[in-house]
mmCIF file of C-alpha atoms in Angstrom:
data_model
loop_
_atom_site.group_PDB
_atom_site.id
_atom_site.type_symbol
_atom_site.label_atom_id
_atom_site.label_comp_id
_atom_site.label_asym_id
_atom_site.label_seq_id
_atom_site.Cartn_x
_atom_site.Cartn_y
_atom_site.Cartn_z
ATOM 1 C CA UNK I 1 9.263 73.172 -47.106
ATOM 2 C CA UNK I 2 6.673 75.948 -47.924
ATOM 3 C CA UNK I 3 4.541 75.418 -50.872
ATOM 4 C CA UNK I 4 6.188 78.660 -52.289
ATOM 5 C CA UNK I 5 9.408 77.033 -52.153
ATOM 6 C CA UNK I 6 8.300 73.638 -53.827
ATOM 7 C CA UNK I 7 6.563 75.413 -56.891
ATOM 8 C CA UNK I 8 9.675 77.456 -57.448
ATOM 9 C CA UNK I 9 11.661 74.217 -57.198
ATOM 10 C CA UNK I 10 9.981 72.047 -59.098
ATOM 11 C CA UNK I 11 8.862 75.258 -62.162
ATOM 12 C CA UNK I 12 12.715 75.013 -62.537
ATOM 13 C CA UNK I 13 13.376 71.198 -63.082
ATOM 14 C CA UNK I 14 10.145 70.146 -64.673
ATOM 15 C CA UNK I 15 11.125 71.404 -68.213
ATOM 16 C CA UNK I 16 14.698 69.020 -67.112
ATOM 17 C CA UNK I 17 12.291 66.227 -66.258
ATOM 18 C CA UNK I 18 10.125 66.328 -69.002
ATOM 19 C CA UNK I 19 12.928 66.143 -71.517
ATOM 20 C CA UNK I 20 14.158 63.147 -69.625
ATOM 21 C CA UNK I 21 11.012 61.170 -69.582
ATOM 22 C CA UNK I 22 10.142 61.903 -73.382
ATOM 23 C CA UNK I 23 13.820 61.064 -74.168
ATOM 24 C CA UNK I 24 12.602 57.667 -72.724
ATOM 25 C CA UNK I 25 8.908 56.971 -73.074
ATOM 26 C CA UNK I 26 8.785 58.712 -76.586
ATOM 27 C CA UNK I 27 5.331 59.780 -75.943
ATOM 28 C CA UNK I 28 4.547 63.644 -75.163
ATOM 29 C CA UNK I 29 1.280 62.564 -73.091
ATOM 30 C CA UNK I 30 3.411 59.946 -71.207
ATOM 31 C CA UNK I 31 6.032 62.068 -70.451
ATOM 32 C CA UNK I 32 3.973 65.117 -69.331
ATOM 33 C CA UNK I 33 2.219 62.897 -67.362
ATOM 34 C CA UNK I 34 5.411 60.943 -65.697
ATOM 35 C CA UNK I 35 6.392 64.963 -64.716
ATOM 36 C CA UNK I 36 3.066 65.167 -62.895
ATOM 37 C CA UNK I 37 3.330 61.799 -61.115
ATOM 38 C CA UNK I 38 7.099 62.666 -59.792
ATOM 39 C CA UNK I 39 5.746 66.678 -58.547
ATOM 40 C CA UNK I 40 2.879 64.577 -56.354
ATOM 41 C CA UNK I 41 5.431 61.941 -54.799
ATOM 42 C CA UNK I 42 7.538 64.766 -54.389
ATOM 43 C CA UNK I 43 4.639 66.854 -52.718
ATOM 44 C CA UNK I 44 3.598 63.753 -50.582
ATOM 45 C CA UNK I 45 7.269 63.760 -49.087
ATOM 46 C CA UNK I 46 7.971 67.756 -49.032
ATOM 47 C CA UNK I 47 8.417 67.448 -45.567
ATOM 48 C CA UNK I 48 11.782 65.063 -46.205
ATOM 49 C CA UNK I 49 13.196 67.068 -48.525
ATOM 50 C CA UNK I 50 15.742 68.828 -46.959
ATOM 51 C CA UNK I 51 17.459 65.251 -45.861
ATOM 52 C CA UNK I 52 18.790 65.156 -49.762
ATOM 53 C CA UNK I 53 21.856 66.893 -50.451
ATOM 54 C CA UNK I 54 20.411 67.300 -54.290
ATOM 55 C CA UNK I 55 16.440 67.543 -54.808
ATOM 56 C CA UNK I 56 17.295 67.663 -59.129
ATOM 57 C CA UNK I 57 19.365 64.227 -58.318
ATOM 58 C CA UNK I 58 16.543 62.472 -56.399
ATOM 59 C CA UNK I 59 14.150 64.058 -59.246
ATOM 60 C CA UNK I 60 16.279 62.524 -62.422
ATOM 61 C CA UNK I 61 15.980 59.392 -60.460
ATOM 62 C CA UNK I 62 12.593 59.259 -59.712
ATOM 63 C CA UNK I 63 11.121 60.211 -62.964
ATOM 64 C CA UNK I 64 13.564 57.632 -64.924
ATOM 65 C CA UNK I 65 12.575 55.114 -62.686
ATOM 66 C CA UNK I 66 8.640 56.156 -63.349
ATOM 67 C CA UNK I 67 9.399 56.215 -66.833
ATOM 68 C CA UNK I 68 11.309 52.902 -66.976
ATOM 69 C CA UNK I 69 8.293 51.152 -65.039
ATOM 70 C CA UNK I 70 5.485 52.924 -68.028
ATOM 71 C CA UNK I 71 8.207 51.182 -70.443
ATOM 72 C CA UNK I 72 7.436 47.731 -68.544
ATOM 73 C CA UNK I 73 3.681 47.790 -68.015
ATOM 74 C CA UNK I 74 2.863 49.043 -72.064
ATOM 75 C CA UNK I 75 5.679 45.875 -72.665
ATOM 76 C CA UNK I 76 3.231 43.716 -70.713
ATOM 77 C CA UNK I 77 0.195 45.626 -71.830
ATOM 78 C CA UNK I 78 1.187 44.540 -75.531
ATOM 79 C CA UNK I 79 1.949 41.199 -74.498
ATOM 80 C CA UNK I 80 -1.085 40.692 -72.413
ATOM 81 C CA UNK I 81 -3.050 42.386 -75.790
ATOM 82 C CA UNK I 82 -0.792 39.491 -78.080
ATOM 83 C CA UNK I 83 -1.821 36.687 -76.079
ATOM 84 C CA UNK I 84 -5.695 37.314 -75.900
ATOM 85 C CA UNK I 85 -6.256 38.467 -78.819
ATOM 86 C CA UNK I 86 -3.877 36.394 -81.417
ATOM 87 C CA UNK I 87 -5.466 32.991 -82.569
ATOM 88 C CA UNK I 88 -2.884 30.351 -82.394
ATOM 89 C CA UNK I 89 -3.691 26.742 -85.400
ATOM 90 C CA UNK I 90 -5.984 24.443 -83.218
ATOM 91 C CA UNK I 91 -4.973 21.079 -81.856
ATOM 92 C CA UNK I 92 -7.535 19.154 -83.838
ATOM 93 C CA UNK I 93 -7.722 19.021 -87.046
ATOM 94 C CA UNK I 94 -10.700 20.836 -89.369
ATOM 95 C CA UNK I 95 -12.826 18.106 -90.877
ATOM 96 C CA UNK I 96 -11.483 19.315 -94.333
ATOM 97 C CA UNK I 97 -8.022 18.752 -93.179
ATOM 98 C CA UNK I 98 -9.099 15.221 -92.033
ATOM 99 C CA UNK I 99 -10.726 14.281 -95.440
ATOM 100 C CA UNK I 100 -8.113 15.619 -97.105
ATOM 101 C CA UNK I 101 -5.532 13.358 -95.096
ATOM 102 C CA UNK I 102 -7.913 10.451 -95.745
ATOM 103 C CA UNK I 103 -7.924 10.770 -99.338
ATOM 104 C CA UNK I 104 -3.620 11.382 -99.174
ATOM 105 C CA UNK I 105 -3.528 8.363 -97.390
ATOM 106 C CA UNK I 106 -5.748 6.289 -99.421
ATOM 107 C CA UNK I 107 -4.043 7.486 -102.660
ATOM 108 C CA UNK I 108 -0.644 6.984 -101.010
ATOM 109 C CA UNK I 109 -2.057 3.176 -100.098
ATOM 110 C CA UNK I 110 -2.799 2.376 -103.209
ATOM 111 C CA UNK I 111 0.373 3.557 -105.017
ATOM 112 C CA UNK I 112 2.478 1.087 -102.287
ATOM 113 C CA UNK I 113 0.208 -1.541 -103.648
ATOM 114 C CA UNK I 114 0.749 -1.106 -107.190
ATOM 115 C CA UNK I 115 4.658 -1.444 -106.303
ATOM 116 C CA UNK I 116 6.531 -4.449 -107.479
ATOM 117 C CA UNK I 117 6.537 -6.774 -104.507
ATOM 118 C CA UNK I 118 10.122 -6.110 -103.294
ATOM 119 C CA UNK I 119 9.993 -2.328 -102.889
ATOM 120 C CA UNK I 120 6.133 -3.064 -101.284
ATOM 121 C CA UNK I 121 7.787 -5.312 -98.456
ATOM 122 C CA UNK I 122 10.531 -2.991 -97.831
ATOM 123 C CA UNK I 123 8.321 -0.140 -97.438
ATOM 124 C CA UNK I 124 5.951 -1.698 -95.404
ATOM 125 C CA UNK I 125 8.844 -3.278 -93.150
ATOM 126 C CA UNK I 126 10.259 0.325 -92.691
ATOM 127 C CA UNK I 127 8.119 2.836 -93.103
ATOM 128 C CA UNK I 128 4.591 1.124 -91.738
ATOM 129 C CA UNK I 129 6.021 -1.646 -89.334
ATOM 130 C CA UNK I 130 9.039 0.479 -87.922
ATOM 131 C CA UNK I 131 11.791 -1.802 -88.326
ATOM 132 C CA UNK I 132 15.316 -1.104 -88.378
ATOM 133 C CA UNK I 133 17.921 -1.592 -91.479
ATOM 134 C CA UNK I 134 19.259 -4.760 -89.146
ATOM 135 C CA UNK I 135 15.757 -6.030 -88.188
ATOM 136 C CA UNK I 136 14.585 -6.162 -92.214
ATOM 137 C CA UNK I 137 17.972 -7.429 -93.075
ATOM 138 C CA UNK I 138 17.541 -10.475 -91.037
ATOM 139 C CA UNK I 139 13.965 -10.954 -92.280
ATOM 140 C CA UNK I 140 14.491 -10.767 -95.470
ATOM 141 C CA UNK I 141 18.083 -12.007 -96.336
ATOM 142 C CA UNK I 142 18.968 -8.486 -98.040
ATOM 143 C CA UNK I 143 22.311 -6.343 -97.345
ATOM 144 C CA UNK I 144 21.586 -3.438 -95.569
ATOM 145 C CA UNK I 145 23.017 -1.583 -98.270
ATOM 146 C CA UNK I 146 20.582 -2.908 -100.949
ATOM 147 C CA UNK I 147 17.815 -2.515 -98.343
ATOM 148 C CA UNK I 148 18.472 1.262 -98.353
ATOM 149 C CA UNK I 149 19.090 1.164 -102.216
ATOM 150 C CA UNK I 150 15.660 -0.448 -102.735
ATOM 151 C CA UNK I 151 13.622 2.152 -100.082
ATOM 152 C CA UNK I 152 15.360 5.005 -102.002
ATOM 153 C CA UNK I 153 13.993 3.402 -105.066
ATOM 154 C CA UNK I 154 10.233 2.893 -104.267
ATOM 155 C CA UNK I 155 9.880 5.894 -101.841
ATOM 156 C CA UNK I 156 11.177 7.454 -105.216
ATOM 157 C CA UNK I 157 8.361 5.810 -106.922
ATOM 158 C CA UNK I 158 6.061 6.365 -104.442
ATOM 159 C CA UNK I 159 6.586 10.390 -104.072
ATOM 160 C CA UNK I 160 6.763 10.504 -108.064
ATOM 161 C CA UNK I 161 2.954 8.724 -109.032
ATOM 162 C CA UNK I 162 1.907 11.146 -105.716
ATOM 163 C CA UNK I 163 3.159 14.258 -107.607
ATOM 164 C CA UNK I 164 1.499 12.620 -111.294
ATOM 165 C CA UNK I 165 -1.992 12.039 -109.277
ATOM 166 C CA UNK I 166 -1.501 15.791 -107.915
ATOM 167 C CA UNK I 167 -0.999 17.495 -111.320
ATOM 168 C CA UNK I 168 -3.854 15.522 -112.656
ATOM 169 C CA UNK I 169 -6.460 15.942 -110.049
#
């Protein structure tokens, strides 16, 4: 194939192509510049050409599967850009964050202490120790139902003096 007969070929589908591409890539530039990529592949293999039984078939074809490919490197360009550049919460904790544990913990401590001596040993039995309803029940001579009744209780107790110390702080 003459270049005469390429330029007149491809002059008639490029306004086809570059409909096709924008319709894809959504992006003027992009698509004006998927038309140019598809008329140099084409050029490169002008020589094969006449093998197809429809050059605006193998044209649609090539520049949707250009186009689909810009689609899937700007995908991974954005996700590349997302990944480097977004700070994700650190491991550790800020020293702030630690103090401020510290001082929850220490206020929390001394609110389990202050409990009558009951809900105290059930807490501690549950919620410190890691026991289970059975293990405290044979411990301690309690139904498991009251067991739960009394952790309801002083967790209760617990979360409400937490809350007081809060809205007075």
């Amino acid at each position: 194939m003459n270049r005469a007969d390429f330029n007149r070929i491809i002059l008639q589908l490029s306004r086809k192509l570059y409909l096709y591409a924008y319709r894809i890539l959504n992006d003027q530039q992009e698509a004006e510049d998927a038309v140019q990529e598809v008329s140099v592949k084409l050029w490169k293999m002008r020589d094969r050409l006449d093998q197809y039984e429809s050059i605006e078939a193998l044209t649609t074809t090539m520049i949707r599967n250009y186009s689909i490919d810009q689609l899937r490197r700007r995908k991974n360009i954005e996700f590349e850009y997302i990944n480097t550049h977004v700070q994700y919460p650190e491991s550790t904790p800020s020293p702030q964050e630690l103090m401020e544990r510290t001082e929850s913990y220490n206020i929390i401590s001394d609110i389990i202490e202050k409990l009558p001596t009951v809900h105290r040993e059930m807490i501690r039995l549950r919620d410190i120790d890691g026991l289970s309803y059975e293990e405290i029940s044979v411990k301690t001579s309690h139904n498991i139902n009251n067991i739960r009744v009394i952790l309801s209780r002083a967790r209760k107790s617990v979360r409400d003096d937490y809350k007081k110390y809060l809205h007075e702080k």
